mmCIF file of C-alpha atoms in Angstrom:
data_model
loop_
_atom_site.group_PDB
_atom_site.id
_atom_site.type_symbol
_atom_site.label_atom_id
_atom_site.label_comp_id
_atom_site.label_asym_id
_atom_site.label_seq_id
_atom_site.Cartn_x
_atom_site.Cartn_y
_atom_site.Cartn_z
ATOM 1 C CA UNK A 1 -0.980 23.882 -3.818
ATOM 2 C CA UNK A 2 2.323 22.362 -2.746
ATOM 3 C CA UNK A 3 4.855 20.633 -4.965
ATOM 4 C CA UNK A 4 3.726 17.270 -3.536
ATOM 5 C CA UNK A 5 0.207 17.617 -4.914
ATOM 6 C CA UNK A 6 1.216 18.980 -8.311
ATOM 7 C CA UNK A 7 2.665 15.791 -9.824
ATOM 8 C CA UNK A 8 0.476 13.479 -11.901
ATOM 9 C CA UNK A 9 0.991 10.672 -9.386
ATOM 10 C CA UNK A 10 0.003 12.888 -6.462
ATOM 11 C CA UNK A 11 -3.077 14.143 -8.305
ATOM 12 C CA UNK A 12 -4.085 10.561 -9.036
ATOM 13 C CA UNK A 13 -3.525 9.440 -5.429
ATOM 14 C CA UNK A 14 -5.507 12.334 -4.021
ATOM 15 C CA UNK A 15 -8.315 12.277 -6.568
ATOM 16 C CA UNK A 16 -10.454 10.351 -4.077
ATOM 17 C CA UNK A 17 -9.657 12.724 -1.234
ATOM 18 C CA UNK A 18 -12.111 15.247 0.146
ATOM 19 C CA UNK A 19 -9.916 18.332 -0.277
ATOM 20 C CA UNK A 20 -6.535 18.760 -2.038
ATOM 21 C CA UNK A 21 -5.619 21.563 0.395
ATOM 22 C CA UNK A 22 -6.001 19.209 3.378
ATOM 23 C CA UNK A 23 -3.841 16.617 1.620
ATOM 24 C CA UNK A 24 -1.237 19.236 0.786
ATOM 25 C CA UNK A 25 -1.196 20.447 4.393
ATOM 26 C CA UNK A 26 -0.688 16.939 5.774
ATOM 27 C CA UNK A 27 2.053 16.103 3.292
ATOM 28 C CA UNK A 28 3.865 19.410 3.815
ATOM 29 C CA UNK A 29 4.092 18.583 7.537
ATOM 30 C CA UNK A 30 5.359 15.043 6.867
ATOM 31 C CA UNK A 31 2.077 13.380 7.835
ATOM 32 C CA UNK A 32 0.104 10.892 5.751
ATOM 33 C CA UNK A 33 -3.072 12.195 4.146
ATOM 34 C CA UNK A 34 -6.253 10.329 5.027
ATOM 35 C CA UNK A 35 -7.741 9.454 1.643
ATOM 36 C CA UNK A 36 -10.724 7.368 0.597
ATOM 37 C CA UNK A 37 -10.344 3.934 -0.896
ATOM 38 C CA UNK A 38 -12.745 2.488 -3.432
ATOM 39 C CA UNK A 39 -12.500 5.315 -5.967
ATOM 40 C CA UNK A 40 -9.303 4.927 -7.964
ATOM 41 C CA UNK A 41 -7.839 2.126 -5.840
ATOM 42 C CA UNK A 42 -8.704 -0.362 -3.121
ATOM 43 C CA UNK A 43 -6.070 -1.423 -0.588
ATOM 44 C CA UNK A 44 -5.303 -4.933 0.649
ATOM 45 C CA UNK A 45 -4.256 -4.753 4.317
ATOM 46 C CA UNK A 46 -1.517 -7.371 4.609
ATOM 47 C CA UNK A 47 -0.244 -8.469 8.037
ATOM 48 C CA UNK A 48 3.461 -7.744 8.380
ATOM 49 C CA UNK A 49 4.091 -11.272 9.704
ATOM 50 C CA UNK A 50 2.767 -12.787 6.471
ATOM 51 C CA UNK A 51 4.675 -10.351 4.268
ATOM 52 C CA UNK A 52 7.915 -10.997 6.180
ATOM 53 C CA UNK A 53 7.388 -14.766 5.916
ATOM 54 C CA UNK A 54 6.585 -14.577 2.204
ATOM 55 C CA UNK A 55 9.624 -12.421 1.436
ATOM 56 C CA UNK A 56 11.913 -14.355 3.774
ATOM 57 C CA UNK A 57 13.135 -11.224 5.537
ATOM 58 C CA UNK A 58 12.335 -8.546 8.080
ATOM 59 C CA UNK A 59 14.865 -6.087 6.639
ATOM 60 C CA UNK A 60 12.861 -3.233 5.087
ATOM 61 C CA UNK A 61 15.007 -2.878 1.947
ATOM 62 C CA UNK A 62 14.960 -6.631 1.286
ATOM 63 C CA UNK A 63 11.188 -6.850 1.836
ATOM 64 C CA UNK A 64 10.666 -3.846 -0.451
ATOM 65 C CA UNK A 65 12.815 -5.415 -3.174
ATOM 66 C CA UNK A 66 10.862 -8.667 -3.110
ATOM 67 C CA UNK A 67 7.509 -6.835 -3.036
ATOM 68 C CA UNK A 68 8.594 -4.725 -5.999
ATOM 69 C CA UNK A 69 9.610 -7.794 -7.977
ATOM 70 C CA UNK A 70 6.621 -9.963 -7.063
ATOM 71 C CA UNK A 71 3.762 -7.457 -6.874
ATOM 72 C CA UNK A 72 5.040 -4.919 -9.400
ATOM 73 C CA UNK A 73 2.747 -2.239 -8.011
ATOM 74 C CA UNK A 74 2.517 0.287 -5.170
ATOM 75 C CA UNK A 75 2.780 -0.884 -1.569
ATOM 76 C CA UNK A 76 2.624 1.247 1.571
ATOM 77 C CA UNK A 77 4.294 0.170 4.810
ATOM 78 C CA UNK A 78 2.677 1.211 8.080
ATOM 79 C CA UNK A 79 5.600 0.228 10.352
ATOM 80 C CA UNK A 80 5.002 -2.324 13.025
ATOM 81 C CA UNK A 81 1.912 -4.060 11.730
ATOM 82 C CA UNK A 82 0.722 -3.660 8.142
ATOM 83 C CA UNK A 83 1.539 -3.347 4.495
ATOM 84 C CA UNK A 84 -1.090 -2.092 2.053
ATOM 85 C CA UNK A 85 -1.015 -3.170 -1.587
ATOM 86 C CA UNK A 86 -2.952 -0.792 -3.824
ATOM 87 C CA UNK A 87 -5.196 -2.821 -6.124
ATOM 88 C CA UNK A 88 -7.939 -1.974 -8.631
ATOM 89 C CA UNK A 89 -11.199 -0.546 -7.276
ATOM 90 C CA UNK A 90 -13.825 -3.224 -6.750
ATOM 91 C CA UNK A 91 -11.294 -5.782 -5.505
ATOM 92 C CA UNK A 92 -13.047 -5.887 -2.126
ATOM 93 C CA UNK A 93 -16.173 -7.260 -3.812
ATOM 94 C CA UNK A 94 -14.342 -10.349 -5.112
ATOM 95 C CA UNK A 95 -11.619 -10.846 -2.486
ATOM 96 C CA UNK A 96 -11.529 -14.411 -1.161
ATOM 97 C CA UNK A 97 -8.327 -14.607 0.900
ATOM 98 C CA UNK A 98 -9.108 -15.266 4.574
ATOM 99 C CA UNK A 99 -5.762 -13.841 5.748
ATOM 100 C CA UNK A 100 -6.252 -10.226 4.651
ATOM 101 C CA UNK A 101 -9.022 -7.706 4.198
ATOM 102 C CA UNK A 102 -9.519 -5.118 1.492
ATOM 103 C CA UNK A 103 -10.440 -1.529 2.116
ATOM 104 C CA UNK A 104 -12.763 -0.495 -0.649
ATOM 105 C CA UNK A 105 -15.621 1.957 -1.080
ATOM 106 C CA UNK A 106 -16.199 3.826 2.176
ATOM 107 C CA UNK A 107 -12.749 3.013 3.598
ATOM 108 C CA UNK A 108 -9.918 5.370 4.431
ATOM 109 C CA UNK A 109 -6.155 4.929 4.339
ATOM 110 C CA UNK A 110 -3.186 7.025 5.459
ATOM 111 C CA UNK A 111 -1.311 7.750 2.223
ATOM 112 C CA UNK A 112 2.254 9.077 2.519
ATOM 113 C CA UNK A 113 3.382 11.756 0.104
ATOM 114 C CA UNK A 114 4.698 10.221 -3.110
ATOM 115 C CA UNK A 115 8.388 10.828 -2.351
ATOM 116 C CA UNK A 116 8.351 9.302 1.169
ATOM 117 C CA UNK A 117 10.202 6.073 0.391
ATOM 118 C CA UNK A 118 12.674 5.785 3.264
ATOM 119 C CA UNK A 119 11.724 3.417 6.104
ATOM 120 C CA UNK A 120 10.709 5.272 9.244
ATOM 121 C CA UNK A 121 10.046 3.899 12.725
ATOM 122 C CA UNK A 122 6.432 5.079 12.969
ATOM 123 C CA UNK A 123 5.420 7.031 9.850
ATOM 124 C CA UNK A 124 3.965 5.274 6.792
ATOM 125 C CA UNK A 125 6.163 5.190 3.715
ATOM 126 C CA UNK A 126 6.133 3.686 0.236
ATOM 127 C CA UNK A 127 7.849 0.285 0.357
ATOM 128 C CA UNK A 128 7.167 0.199 -3.383
ATOM 129 C CA UNK A 129 6.388 3.678 -4.728
ATOM 130 C CA UNK A 130 3.792 4.490 -7.333
ATOM 131 C CA UNK A 131 5.609 4.468 -10.660
ATOM 132 C CA UNK A 132 2.700 5.599 -12.819
ATOM 133 C CA UNK A 133 -0.809 6.836 -12.107
ATOM 134 C CA UNK A 134 -3.202 3.912 -12.351
ATOM 135 C CA UNK A 135 -0.511 1.177 -12.206
ATOM 136 C CA UNK A 136 -1.728 -1.142 -9.429
ATOM 137 C CA UNK A 137 -0.947 -4.552 -7.948
ATOM 138 C CA UNK A 138 -2.785 -7.574 -9.367
ATOM 139 C CA UNK A 139 -5.124 -8.908 -6.644
ATOM 140 C CA UNK A 140 -4.427 -12.570 -7.453
ATOM 141 C CA UNK A 141 -0.694 -11.974 -7.077
ATOM 142 C CA UNK A 142 -1.248 -10.278 -3.715
ATOM 143 C CA UNK A 143 -3.374 -13.243 -2.569
ATOM 144 C CA UNK A 144 -0.658 -15.674 -3.691
ATOM 145 C CA UNK A 145 2.024 -13.734 -1.799
ATOM 146 C CA UNK A 146 -0.113 -13.975 1.331
ATOM 147 C CA UNK A 147 -0.757 -17.686 0.742
ATOM 148 C CA UNK A 148 2.993 -18.297 0.532
ATOM 149 C CA UNK A 149 3.554 -16.319 3.732
ATOM 150 C CA UNK A 150 0.860 -18.299 5.565
ATOM 151 C CA UNK A 151 2.299 -21.598 4.332
ATOM 152 C CA UNK A 152 5.786 -20.632 5.510
ATOM 153 C CA UNK A 153 4.482 -19.616 8.922
ATOM 154 C CA UNK A 154 2.712 -22.964 9.207
ATOM 155 C CA UNK A 155 5.874 -24.829 8.194
ATOM 156 C CA UNK A 156 4.591 -25.888 4.779
ATOM 157 C CA UNK A 157 7.371 -24.331 2.679
ATOM 158 C CA UNK A 158 6.227 -25.415 -0.779
#
């Protein structure tokens, strides 16, 4: 097993994966590992346009700083289109925001290795890294962030 899979955070992230060796192989080659959602976390797929509007910036470091402060949980950036906030499993069953979907049981997500935190042009990275196994974003806070982004895009800047 590689050093990337040996940490407690990596073990937690990959605990819903089909095979630790496959995860290790992907991470050792700089690729994201395709891991299941719905086991230890669900993932809210947030449109980049809404996240940028909510944070008031398109600069990756600024966006990451605001997401860290507001969401206080792990967020993956898939450059160009999406951010994914990791939320508690079962969130998809109660999610009511019309501007984002949740990947839950039966879904898959490209998870970068835990130390991939630098913005990259095409590869996913942690905009807000996992600080502790099991520490996730609060779904209501994620929904509020998206609501603010939608309001700003529509010109209602309350």
